[in-house]
Structure formats: C-alpha cells, structure tokens
C-alpha cells in the first residue's frame, strides 16, 4: 500500500491498487485536495476494488464516475505482461483507452496494479438539502425540473428505506460559500440543509443488512416508471440525475444480455484461458 507519486501543483497522484481510499484522501488533505469519489466504506475499500467494480457514491452526479478521474494505469494481463494505458498528464488522446475498459470489468480482463488520478481542490463549502414527496412520480418530477435549471448540484439522489412512500430527494451543492448559499436559496432548501447527511447511502450498503445490493441502470426519464414497477424491494437509493438504482430485495433483472455478450467476447480476447476471476467489493 503506497503513494507512488504526488504532484500537488499538477493535481495528479499515483497510487498502488491496494491503497485504501481513506488513506489516499488523508494524504491529499494537507494540500486541501481530494479525489472526489465517495463510495461506501472508504476505510475498507481499496482503490483497486473501487476501479474494478466502478464504485461511486452520492457525489457522482456532480463529479462523475471513477473513469473520469483516471489519467493512466498499469495492469498485468492474463499472460503476465505488464502494460500501461494513458499518460500522467491531463490531456492525452493517444492509443486505445484501456483505462475506461478495465474500469468496471471486475478484474476479469486484467489485474490493475497502479493508477494515476486527477485530483481536485476541496470546495470551500458544501451543503445538502432534502425534500420529501408522497409518491415516486412526484419526487422524480422535482428531479427533472431541477435538472433543467442553471443550478449545478453535486448530489441529486432519491432514496427510500422500505420500498414504499414517502420518497426523499437529496440535493447537494459545492463551491464557494456564496455560490452554495445562492443555489440553496434558489431551490428553497436553505432552511433544510443543516441536518441533512448522506448516511442513507451508507445504510443501504451496511454489512449488517440482509441480502445483496443489486444495481439497475435506466434512462433518467424512465426512473419513476421503473421504480414504480419494482416489486419486493426493501430499500432503495437512486442516483436520480444519472438513472442508476441500487436496491436490496428481489432481483428485478438488469436487462444486460447484450452487454454480457460483449463482455464475453472481450473476456475471450483478453483472457482466453479464463485465468482471471471476477471480484466483488
């Protein structure tokens, strides 16, 4: 577990895959910088697990997915060759983008050993607000309206603890103190931010909960209809602005047959002997 290189003036850091996210954030903190990723269990999760499983948290809406923070990576192929994809600079358009391919591949195409990230300065201020709705349709209508404004939320989530109403929309803003206050005021959330936290996401992923967490991706415009049609769901958190749904309960089916077939073809090309097994965070 180590920080291989850190160039704070260039906003880049290179770490080994076995480094935990919490350790990396701690290393960046003295320079008021951070890697804007917030999956659950940062003290346990390693950077390799986060990259392999493409894990993200509530701030995904504003800061993007794991792929968007990676500049380069070193990986060991199934045949033992070491390769490097990308470059440790901000702008690079040379060669195939294997970084994006390997991210989320669960280690089935290559074993990621080292990753170079683009980091960011920490925002001066960050606040969250929440609004509760009686139906998922009303909640999603609020999300759609907010998504068409000039506001730039970093968090736009929908969650429910028991698979039924009421439904809570969480909105987060980051930036200067003035920017955050103005955006909260525009959404009418200025009075609601003090007690709002992102612990609903941690609760969904808590190891004490029963059953696995399933993932379903849909168009944001189809979010309300998809959730309304789900049955046997005990808890749900949706990245409402992205159309990504995480839930516990009965598997609703992901409809990923075409993607699964494509992954099988990639697996055959990168690991014909099937040496690499899928990992789970």
PDB file of C-alpha atoms in Angstrom:
ATOM      1  CA  UNK A   1       0.000   0.000   0.000  1.00  0.00           C
ATOM      2  CA  UNK A   2       1.684   3.217  -1.082  1.00  0.00           C
ATOM      3  CA  UNK A   3       1.517   6.613  -2.708  1.00  0.00           C
ATOM      4  CA  UNK A   4       3.839   6.208  -5.693  1.00  0.00           C
ATOM      5  CA  UNK A   5       3.916   9.866  -6.765  1.00  0.00           C
ATOM      6  CA  UNK A   6       2.109  13.066  -5.861  1.00  0.00           C
ATOM      7  CA  UNK A   7       2.347  16.335  -7.795  1.00  0.00           C
ATOM      8  CA  UNK A   8       0.020  18.756  -5.983  1.00  0.00           C
ATOM      9  CA  UNK A   9       0.763  21.633  -8.370  1.00  0.00           C
ATOM     10  CA  UNK A  10      -0.268  19.418 -11.298  1.00  0.00           C
ATOM     11  CA  UNK A  11      -3.208  17.941  -9.362  1.00  0.00           C
ATOM     12  CA  UNK A  12      -2.088  14.353 -10.010  1.00  0.00           C
ATOM     13  CA  UNK A  13      -1.440  11.415  -7.703  1.00  0.00           C
ATOM     14  CA  UNK A  14      -0.340   7.847  -8.441  1.00  0.00           C
ATOM     15  CA  UNK A  15      -1.162   5.041  -6.002  1.00  0.00           C
ATOM     16  CA  UNK A  16      -0.929   1.273  -5.821  1.00  0.00           C
ATOM     17  CA  UNK A  17      -4.182  -0.632  -6.157  1.00  0.00           C
ATOM     18  CA  UNK A  18      -4.085  -1.889  -2.559  1.00  0.00           C
ATOM     19  CA  UNK A  19      -4.211   1.645  -1.110  1.00  0.00           C
ATOM     20  CA  UNK A  20      -7.473   2.402   0.676  1.00  0.00           C
ATOM     21  CA  UNK A  21      -9.489   5.423  -0.386  1.00  0.00           C
ATOM     22  CA  UNK A  22      -9.345   6.800   3.158  1.00  0.00           C
ATOM     23  CA  UNK A  23      -5.536   6.614   3.168  1.00  0.00           C
ATOM     24  CA  UNK A  24      -5.359   8.426  -0.155  1.00  0.00           C
ATOM     25  CA  UNK A  25      -7.709  11.182   0.992  1.00  0.00           C
ATOM     26  CA  UNK A  26      -5.675  11.592   4.169  1.00  0.00           C
ATOM     27  CA  UNK A  27      -2.511  12.028   2.084  1.00  0.00           C
ATOM     28  CA  UNK A  28      -4.154  14.716  -0.069  1.00  0.00           C
ATOM     29  CA  UNK A  29      -5.802  16.614   2.796  1.00  0.00           C
ATOM     30  CA  UNK A  30      -2.796  18.765   3.909  1.00  0.00           C
ATOM     31  CA  UNK A  31      -2.820  20.420   0.465  1.00  0.00           C
ATOM     32  CA  UNK A  32      -6.597  20.906   0.653  1.00  0.00           C
ATOM     33  CA  UNK A  33      -7.062  18.472  -2.228  1.00  0.00           C
ATOM     34  CA  UNK A  34      -9.137  15.335  -2.633  1.00  0.00           C
ATOM     35  CA  UNK A  35     -10.196  12.652  -5.050  1.00  0.00           C
ATOM     36  CA  UNK A  36     -13.922  13.421  -5.486  1.00  0.00           C
ATOM     37  CA  UNK A  37     -15.207   9.874  -5.114  1.00  0.00           C
ATOM     38  CA  UNK A  38     -17.365   8.784  -2.190  1.00  0.00           C
ATOM     39  CA  UNK A  39     -18.301   5.102  -2.347  1.00  0.00           C
ATOM     40  CA  UNK A  40     -19.393   3.489   0.933  1.00  0.00           C
ATOM     41  CA  UNK A  41     -16.807   2.087   3.367  1.00  0.00           C
ATOM     42  CA  UNK A  42     -13.782   4.225   2.310  1.00  0.00           C
ATOM     43  CA  UNK A  43     -11.675   2.879   5.174  1.00  0.00           C
ATOM     44  CA  UNK A  44     -12.131  -0.680   3.902  1.00  0.00           C
ATOM     45  CA  UNK A  45     -12.322  -0.274   0.138  1.00  0.00           C
ATOM     46  CA  UNK A  46      -9.087  -0.232  -1.808  1.00  0.00           C
ATOM     47  CA  UNK A  47      -8.522   1.845  -4.911  1.00  0.00           C
ATOM     48  CA  UNK A  48      -8.267  -1.395  -6.892  1.00  0.00           C
ATOM     49  CA  UNK A  49     -11.702  -2.535  -5.702  1.00  0.00           C
ATOM     50  CA  UNK A  50     -13.216   0.847  -6.497  1.00  0.00           C
ATOM     51  CA  UNK A  51     -11.777   0.800 -10.028  1.00  0.00           C
ATOM     52  CA  UNK A  52     -12.575  -2.866 -10.714  1.00  0.00           C
ATOM     53  CA  UNK A  53     -16.185  -2.510  -9.566  1.00  0.00           C
ATOM     54  CA  UNK A  54     -16.682   1.081 -10.790  1.00  0.00           C
ATOM     55  CA  UNK A  55     -17.960   2.158  -7.382  1.00  0.00           C
ATOM     56  CA  UNK A  56     -19.248   5.647  -6.739  1.00  0.00           C
ATOM     57  CA  UNK A  57     -21.399   7.454  -4.214  1.00  0.00           C
ATOM     58  CA  UNK A  58     -23.855  10.348  -3.984  1.00  0.00           C
ATOM     59  CA  UNK A  59     -21.408  12.912  -5.400  1.00  0.00           C
ATOM     60  CA  UNK A  60     -21.258  11.021  -8.694  1.00  0.00           C
ATOM     61  CA  UNK A  61     -23.789  13.426 -10.225  1.00  0.00           C
ATOM     62  CA  UNK A  62     -21.512  16.433  -9.856  1.00  0.00           C
ATOM     63  CA  UNK A  63     -18.060  14.892 -10.123  1.00  0.00           C
ATOM     64  CA  UNK A  64     -18.568  11.949 -12.449  1.00  0.00           C
ATOM     65  CA  UNK A  65     -17.703   8.266 -12.237  1.00  0.00           C
ATOM     66  CA  UNK A  66     -14.373   6.642 -11.428  1.00  0.00           C
ATOM     67  CA  UNK A  67     -13.398   6.527 -15.106  1.00  0.00           C
ATOM     68  CA  UNK A  68     -13.477  10.286 -15.380  1.00  0.00           C
ATOM     69  CA  UNK A  69     -10.790  10.759 -12.719  1.00  0.00           C
ATOM     70  CA  UNK A  70      -8.258   8.267 -14.113  1.00  0.00           C
ATOM     71  CA  UNK A  71      -5.340   9.560 -16.186  1.00  0.00           C
ATOM     72  CA  UNK A  72      -3.413   6.307 -16.534  1.00  0.00           C
ATOM     73  CA  UNK A  73      -2.969   2.851 -15.061  1.00  0.00           C
ATOM     74  CA  UNK A  74      -0.533  -0.036 -15.010  1.00  0.00           C
ATOM     75  CA  UNK A  75      -2.024  -3.507 -15.229  1.00  0.00           C
ATOM     76  CA  UNK A  76      -0.904  -7.114 -15.508  1.00  0.00           C
ATOM     77  CA  UNK A  77      -2.514  -9.012 -18.350  1.00  0.00           C
ATOM     78  CA  UNK A  78      -3.648 -12.623 -18.039  1.00  0.00           C
ATOM     79  CA  UNK A  79      -0.470 -13.791 -19.821  1.00  0.00           C
ATOM     80  CA  UNK A  80       1.771 -11.971 -17.333  1.00  0.00           C
ATOM     81  CA  UNK A  81       2.637  -8.944 -19.473  1.00  0.00           C
ATOM     82  CA  UNK A  82       2.669  -5.554 -17.745  1.00  0.00           C
ATOM     83  CA  UNK A  83       1.094  -2.724 -19.709  1.00  0.00           C
ATOM     84  CA  UNK A  84       0.436   0.959 -19.181  1.00  0.00           C
ATOM     85  CA  UNK A  85      -2.561   2.766 -20.619  1.00  0.00           C
ATOM     86  CA  UNK A  86      -2.949   6.537 -20.672  1.00  0.00           C
ATOM     87  CA  UNK A  87      -0.428   9.142 -19.565  1.00  0.00           C
ATOM     88  CA  UNK A  88       0.205  11.064 -16.365  1.00  0.00           C
ATOM     89  CA  UNK A  89      -0.946  14.316 -17.940  1.00  0.00           C
ATOM     90  CA  UNK A  90      -4.343  15.948 -18.135  1.00  0.00           C
ATOM     91  CA  UNK A  91      -4.731  15.870 -21.905  1.00  0.00           C
ATOM     92  CA  UNK A  92      -3.912  12.657 -23.716  1.00  0.00           C
ATOM     93  CA  UNK A  93      -5.566  11.177 -26.801  1.00  0.00           C
ATOM     94  CA  UNK A  94      -3.042   8.570 -27.904  1.00  0.00           C
ATOM     95  CA  UNK A  95      -3.847   4.868 -28.245  1.00  0.00           C
ATOM     96  CA  UNK A  96      -6.797   2.814 -27.044  1.00  0.00           C
ATOM     97  CA  UNK A  97      -8.379   3.910 -23.775  1.00  0.00           C
ATOM     98  CA  UNK A  98      -7.908   0.704 -21.819  1.00  0.00           C
ATOM     99  CA  UNK A  99      -8.374   2.646 -18.576  1.00  0.00           C
ATOM    100  CA  UNK A 100     -12.061   3.016 -19.323  1.00  0.00           C
ATOM    101  CA  UNK A 101     -12.330  -0.591 -20.487  1.00  0.00           C
ATOM    102  CA  UNK A 102     -10.718  -2.053 -17.367  1.00  0.00           C
ATOM    103  CA  UNK A 103     -12.728   0.185 -15.008  1.00  0.00           C
ATOM    104  CA  UNK A 104     -15.814  -1.768 -14.000  1.00  0.00           C
ATOM    105  CA  UNK A 105     -14.583  -5.015 -15.593  1.00  0.00           C
ATOM    106  CA  UNK A 106     -14.271  -6.589 -12.099  1.00  0.00           C
ATOM    107  CA  UNK A 107     -10.720  -7.705 -12.790  1.00  0.00           C
ATOM    108  CA  UNK A 108     -11.773 -10.161 -15.489  1.00  0.00           C
ATOM    109  CA  UNK A 109      -9.712  -8.535 -18.264  1.00  0.00           C
ATOM    110  CA  UNK A 110      -6.556  -7.546 -16.365  1.00  0.00           C
ATOM    111  CA  UNK A 111      -5.224  -7.048 -12.843  1.00  0.00           C
ATOM    112  CA  UNK A 112      -4.890  -3.342 -12.130  1.00  0.00           C
ATOM    113  CA  UNK A 113      -1.689  -2.649 -10.182  1.00  0.00           C
ATOM    114  CA  UNK A 114      -1.262   1.128 -10.179  1.00  0.00           C
ATOM    115  CA  UNK A 115      -3.496   4.100 -11.005  1.00  0.00           C
ATOM    116  CA  UNK A 116      -2.789   7.772 -11.670  1.00  0.00           C
ATOM    117  CA  UNK A 117      -5.668  10.100 -10.814  1.00  0.00           C
ATOM    118  CA  UNK A 118      -6.525  13.711 -11.485  1.00  0.00           C
ATOM    119  CA  UNK A 119      -7.392  15.235  -8.092  1.00  0.00           C
ATOM    120  CA  UNK A 120      -9.226  18.459  -7.278  1.00  0.00           C
ATOM    121  CA  UNK A 121      -9.087  21.249  -4.710  1.00  0.00           C
ATOM    122  CA  UNK A 122     -11.617  20.749  -1.950  1.00  0.00           C
ATOM    123  CA  UNK A 123     -14.603  23.087  -2.240  1.00  0.00           C
ATOM    124  CA  UNK A 124     -14.806  25.933   0.238  1.00  0.00           C
ATOM    125  CA  UNK A 125     -18.340  24.967   1.213  1.00  0.00           C
ATOM    126  CA  UNK A 126     -20.687  22.026   0.768  1.00  0.00           C
ATOM    127  CA  UNK A 127     -24.291  21.684   1.917  1.00  0.00           C
ATOM    128  CA  UNK A 128     -27.156  19.283   1.407  1.00  0.00           C
ATOM    129  CA  UNK A 129     -30.902  19.693   1.475  1.00  0.00           C
ATOM    130  CA  UNK A 130     -33.785  17.266   1.244  1.00  0.00           C
ATOM    131  CA  UNK A 131     -37.398  17.326   0.119  1.00  0.00           C
ATOM    132  CA  UNK A 132     -39.924  14.571   0.845  1.00  0.00           C
ATOM    133  CA  UNK A 133     -42.680  13.529  -1.561  1.00  0.00           C
ATOM    134  CA  UNK A 134     -45.642  11.149  -1.142  1.00  0.00           C
ATOM    135  CA  UNK A 135     -45.017   9.343  -4.444  1.00  0.00           C
ATOM    136  CA  UNK A 136     -42.021   8.403  -6.541  1.00  0.00           C
ATOM    137  CA  UNK A 137     -43.608  10.161  -9.520  1.00  0.00           C
ATOM    138  CA  UNK A 138     -43.730  13.476  -7.652  1.00  0.00           C
ATOM    139  CA  UNK A 139     -40.145  13.029  -6.481  1.00  0.00           C
ATOM    140  CA  UNK A 140     -38.877  12.322  -9.997  1.00  0.00           C
ATOM    141  CA  UNK A 141     -40.819  15.285 -11.379  1.00  0.00           C
ATOM    142  CA  UNK A 142     -38.939  17.521  -8.931  1.00  0.00           C
ATOM    143  CA  UNK A 143     -35.642  15.985 -10.064  1.00  0.00           C
ATOM    144  CA  UNK A 144     -36.460  16.540 -13.736  1.00  0.00           C
ATOM    145  CA  UNK A 145     -37.362  20.179 -13.131  1.00  0.00           C
ATOM    146  CA  UNK A 146     -34.180  20.775 -11.146  1.00  0.00           C
ATOM    147  CA  UNK A 147     -32.130  19.134 -13.880  1.00  0.00           C
ATOM    148  CA  UNK A 148     -33.344  21.713 -16.421  1.00  0.00           C
ATOM    149  CA  UNK A 149     -32.315  24.765 -14.383  1.00  0.00           C
ATOM    150  CA  UNK A 150     -28.993  26.611 -14.367  1.00  0.00           C
ATOM    151  CA  UNK A 151     -28.177  25.132 -10.961  1.00  0.00           C
ATOM    152  CA  UNK A 152     -25.250  22.713 -10.677  1.00  0.00           C
ATOM    153  CA  UNK A 153     -25.905  20.218  -7.870  1.00  0.00           C
ATOM    154  CA  UNK A 154     -23.171  17.758  -6.962  1.00  0.00           C
ATOM    155  CA  UNK A 155     -25.694  15.384  -5.382  1.00  0.00           C
ATOM    156  CA  UNK A 156     -29.114  14.542  -6.818  1.00  0.00           C
ATOM    157  CA  UNK A 157     -30.330  11.366  -5.141  1.00  0.00           C
ATOM    158  CA  UNK A 158     -33.644   9.675  -4.439  1.00  0.00           C
ATOM    159  CA  UNK A 159     -33.958   7.247  -1.550  1.00  0.00           C
ATOM    160  CA  UNK A 160     -36.486   5.193   0.346  1.00  0.00           C
ATOM    161  CA  UNK A 161     -35.909   2.948   3.326  1.00  0.00           C
ATOM    162  CA  UNK A 162     -38.678   0.406   2.756  1.00  0.00           C
ATOM    163  CA  UNK A 163     -39.531   0.358  -0.959  1.00  0.00           C
ATOM    164  CA  UNK A 164     -42.718   2.414  -0.452  1.00  0.00           C
ATOM    165  CA  UNK A 165     -43.560   6.050   0.280  1.00  0.00           C
ATOM    166  CA  UNK A 166     -42.580   8.609   1.338  1.00  0.00           C
ATOM    167  CA  UNK A 167     -39.718   9.340  -1.061  1.00  0.00           C
ATOM    168  CA  UNK A 168     -36.845  11.677  -0.234  1.00  0.00           C
ATOM    169  CA  UNK A 169     -34.829  13.676  -2.763  1.00  0.00           C
ATOM    170  CA  UNK A 170     -31.413  14.829  -1.540  1.00  0.00           C
ATOM    171  CA  UNK A 171     -29.748  17.760  -3.287  1.00  0.00           C
ATOM    172  CA  UNK A 172     -26.174  18.836  -2.624  1.00  0.00           C
ATOM    173  CA  UNK A 173     -24.177  21.873  -3.710  1.00  0.00           C
ATOM    174  CA  UNK A 174     -20.450  22.621  -3.509  1.00  0.00           C
ATOM    175  CA  UNK A 175     -18.284  25.646  -4.297  1.00  0.00           C
ATOM    176  CA  UNK A 176     -17.648  28.975  -2.634  1.00  0.00           C
ATOM    177  CA  UNK A 177     -19.803  29.906   0.342  1.00  0.00           C
ATOM    178  CA  UNK A 178     -21.606  32.497  -1.779  1.00  0.00           C
ATOM    179  CA  UNK A 179     -22.276  30.029  -4.616  1.00  0.00           C
ATOM    180  CA  UNK A 180     -23.630  27.369  -2.280  1.00  0.00           C
ATOM    181  CA  UNK A 181     -25.908  29.763  -0.396  1.00  0.00           C
ATOM    182  CA  UNK A 182     -27.307  31.154  -3.652  1.00  0.00           C
ATOM    183  CA  UNK A 183     -28.066  27.710  -5.088  1.00  0.00           C
ATOM    184  CA  UNK A 184     -29.683  26.518  -1.866  1.00  0.00           C
ATOM    185  CA  UNK A 185     -31.844  29.632  -1.868  1.00  0.00           C
ATOM    186  CA  UNK A 186     -32.899  29.054  -5.472  1.00  0.00           C
ATOM    187  CA  UNK A 187     -34.108  25.548  -4.662  1.00  0.00           C
ATOM    188  CA  UNK A 188     -35.827  26.622  -1.453  1.00  0.00           C
ATOM    189  CA  UNK A 189     -33.545  24.359   0.600  1.00  0.00           C
ATOM    190  CA  UNK A 190     -31.629  26.956   2.588  1.00  0.00           C
ATOM    191  CA  UNK A 191     -33.510  26.193   5.812  1.00  0.00           C
ATOM    192  CA  UNK A 192     -33.299  22.429   5.368  1.00  0.00           C
ATOM    193  CA  UNK A 193     -29.584  21.846   4.906  1.00  0.00           C
ATOM    194  CA  UNK A 194     -28.353  21.809   8.496  1.00  0.00           C
ATOM    195  CA  UNK A 195     -29.465  18.320   9.468  1.00  0.00           C
ATOM    196  CA  UNK A 196     -29.196  16.627   6.076  1.00  0.00           C
ATOM    197  CA  UNK A 197     -26.491  13.989   5.677  1.00  0.00           C
ATOM    198  CA  UNK A 198     -25.565  11.331   3.143  1.00  0.00           C
ATOM    199  CA  UNK A 199     -25.829   8.471   5.649  1.00  0.00           C
ATOM    200  CA  UNK A 200     -28.742   6.924   3.724  1.00  0.00           C
ATOM    201  CA  UNK A 201     -26.202   5.618   1.212  1.00  0.00           C
ATOM    202  CA  UNK A 202     -24.055   4.025   3.923  1.00  0.00           C
ATOM    203  CA  UNK A 203     -27.133   2.403   5.452  1.00  0.00           C
ATOM    204  CA  UNK A 204     -28.039   0.724   2.160  1.00  0.00           C
ATOM    205  CA  UNK A 205     -24.572  -0.808   1.887  1.00  0.00           C
ATOM    206  CA  UNK A 206     -24.198  -1.679   5.580  1.00  0.00           C
ATOM    207  CA  UNK A 207     -22.835  -5.182   6.105  1.00  0.00           C
ATOM    208  CA  UNK A 208     -25.411  -5.744   8.852  1.00  0.00           C
ATOM    209  CA  UNK A 209     -28.258  -5.520   6.313  1.00  0.00           C
ATOM    210  CA  UNK A 210     -29.626  -8.714   4.805  1.00  0.00           C
ATOM    211  CA  UNK A 211     -29.352  -9.708   1.164  1.00  0.00           C
ATOM    212  CA  UNK A 212     -27.130  -8.378  -1.617  1.00  0.00           C
ATOM    213  CA  UNK A 213     -27.294  -4.914  -3.156  1.00  0.00           C
ATOM    214  CA  UNK A 214     -28.487  -5.042  -6.771  1.00  0.00           C
ATOM    215  CA  UNK A 215     -27.848  -2.422  -9.454  1.00  0.00           C
ATOM    216  CA  UNK A 216     -30.110  -1.324 -12.283  1.00  0.00           C
ATOM    217  CA  UNK A 217     -29.375   1.409 -14.856  1.00  0.00           C
ATOM    218  CA  UNK A 218     -32.104   3.190 -16.818  1.00  0.00           C
ATOM    219  CA  UNK A 219     -32.591   6.471 -18.629  1.00  0.00           C
ATOM    220  CA  UNK A 220     -33.249   9.228 -16.063  1.00  0.00           C
ATOM    221  CA  UNK A 221     -36.537   9.919 -17.850  1.00  0.00           C
ATOM    222  CA  UNK A 222     -37.599   6.303 -17.139  1.00  0.00           C
ATOM    223  CA  UNK A 223     -36.650   6.363 -13.462  1.00  0.00           C
ATOM    224  CA  UNK A 224     -40.126   6.898 -11.992  1.00  0.00           C
ATOM    225  CA  UNK A 225     -41.796   4.237 -14.151  1.00  0.00           C
ATOM    226  CA  UNK A 226     -39.016   1.741 -13.461  1.00  0.00           C
ATOM    227  CA  UNK A 227     -39.141   2.192  -9.686  1.00  0.00           C
ATOM    228  CA  UNK A 228     -42.951   2.101  -9.647  1.00  0.00           C
ATOM    229  CA  UNK A 229     -42.858  -1.267 -11.414  1.00  0.00           C
ATOM    230  CA  UNK A 230     -40.354  -2.824  -8.989  1.00  0.00           C
ATOM    231  CA  UNK A 231     -41.668  -5.417  -6.538  1.00  0.00           C
ATOM    232  CA  UNK A 232     -40.220  -6.956  -3.387  1.00  0.00           C
ATOM    233  CA  UNK A 233     -37.739  -4.130  -2.762  1.00  0.00           C
ATOM    234  CA  UNK A 234     -36.796  -3.488   0.864  1.00  0.00           C
ATOM    235  CA  UNK A 235     -34.593  -0.393   0.439  1.00  0.00           C
ATOM    236  CA  UNK A 236     -33.594   1.762  -2.497  1.00  0.00           C
ATOM    237  CA  UNK A 237     -31.144   4.534  -3.338  1.00  0.00           C
ATOM    238  CA  UNK A 238     -31.101   6.040  -6.834  1.00  0.00           C
ATOM    239  CA  UNK A 239     -28.641   8.425  -8.415  1.00  0.00           C
ATOM    240  CA  UNK A 240     -31.683  10.220  -9.756  1.00  0.00           C
ATOM    241  CA  UNK A 241     -29.772  12.503 -12.072  1.00  0.00           C
ATOM    242  CA  UNK A 242     -27.939   9.558 -13.660  1.00  0.00           C
ATOM    243  CA  UNK A 243     -30.648   6.870 -13.701  1.00  0.00           C
ATOM    244  CA  UNK A 244     -28.676   4.395 -11.571  1.00  0.00           C
ATOM    245  CA  UNK A 245     -30.665   2.432  -8.977  1.00  0.00           C
ATOM    246  CA  UNK A 246     -29.192   0.456  -6.061  1.00  0.00           C
ATOM    247  CA  UNK A 247     -31.586  -1.677  -4.052  1.00  0.00           C
ATOM    248  CA  UNK A 248     -31.987  -4.599  -1.675  1.00  0.00           C
ATOM    249  CA  UNK A 249     -34.664  -7.233  -2.121  1.00  0.00           C
ATOM    250  CA  UNK A 250     -35.776  -9.315  -5.077  1.00  0.00           C
ATOM    251  CA  UNK A 251     -33.553  -9.107  -8.148  1.00  0.00           C
ATOM    252  CA  UNK A 252     -35.553  -7.156 -10.720  1.00  0.00           C
ATOM    253  CA  UNK A 253     -33.375  -8.272 -13.638  1.00  0.00           C
ATOM    254  CA  UNK A 254     -30.955  -5.895 -15.304  1.00  0.00           C
ATOM    255  CA  UNK A 255     -31.655  -6.447 -18.983  1.00  0.00           C
ATOM    256  CA  UNK A 256     -27.922  -6.570 -19.689  1.00  0.00           C
ATOM    257  CA  UNK A 257     -27.878  -9.544 -22.060  1.00  0.00           C
ATOM    258  CA  UNK A 258     -26.260  -7.576 -24.945  1.00  0.00           C
ATOM    259  CA  UNK A 259     -23.646  -6.118 -22.586  1.00  0.00           C
ATOM    260  CA  UNK A 260     -22.982  -9.565 -21.117  1.00  0.00           C
ATOM    261  CA  UNK A 261     -22.381 -10.998 -24.581  1.00  0.00           C
ATOM    262  CA  UNK A 262     -19.983  -8.165 -25.379  1.00  0.00           C
ATOM    263  CA  UNK A 263     -18.138  -8.797 -22.118  1.00  0.00           C
ATOM    264  CA  UNK A 264     -17.811 -12.483 -23.010  1.00  0.00           C
ATOM    265  CA  UNK A 265     -16.197 -11.539 -26.315  1.00  0.00           C
ATOM    266  CA  UNK A 266     -13.776  -9.191 -24.574  1.00  0.00           C
ATOM    267  CA  UNK A 267     -13.008 -11.866 -21.997  1.00  0.00           C
ATOM    268  CA  UNK A 268     -12.161 -14.329 -24.768  1.00  0.00           C
ATOM    269  CA  UNK A 269      -9.746 -11.831 -26.339  1.00  0.00           C
ATOM    270  CA  UNK A 270      -8.038 -10.650 -23.152  1.00  0.00           C
ATOM    271  CA  UNK A 271      -8.132 -13.876 -21.107  1.00  0.00           C
ATOM    272  CA  UNK A 272      -8.775 -16.890 -23.373  1.00  0.00           C
ATOM    273  CA  UNK A 273      -7.594 -19.323 -20.679  1.00  0.00           C
ATOM    274  CA  UNK A 274     -10.045 -17.821 -18.163  1.00  0.00           C
ATOM    275  CA  UNK A 275      -7.366 -17.252 -15.529  1.00  0.00           C
ATOM    276  CA  UNK A 276      -8.849 -14.069 -14.088  1.00  0.00           C
ATOM    277  CA  UNK A 277     -11.946 -14.320 -11.921  1.00  0.00           C
ATOM    278  CA  UNK A 278     -14.488 -11.594 -11.244  1.00  0.00           C
ATOM    279  CA  UNK A 279     -14.046  -9.766  -7.964  1.00  0.00           C
ATOM    280  CA  UNK A 280     -16.647  -8.191  -5.720  1.00  0.00           C
ATOM    281  CA  UNK A 281     -16.015  -5.259  -3.428  1.00  0.00           C
TER     282      UNK A 281
END
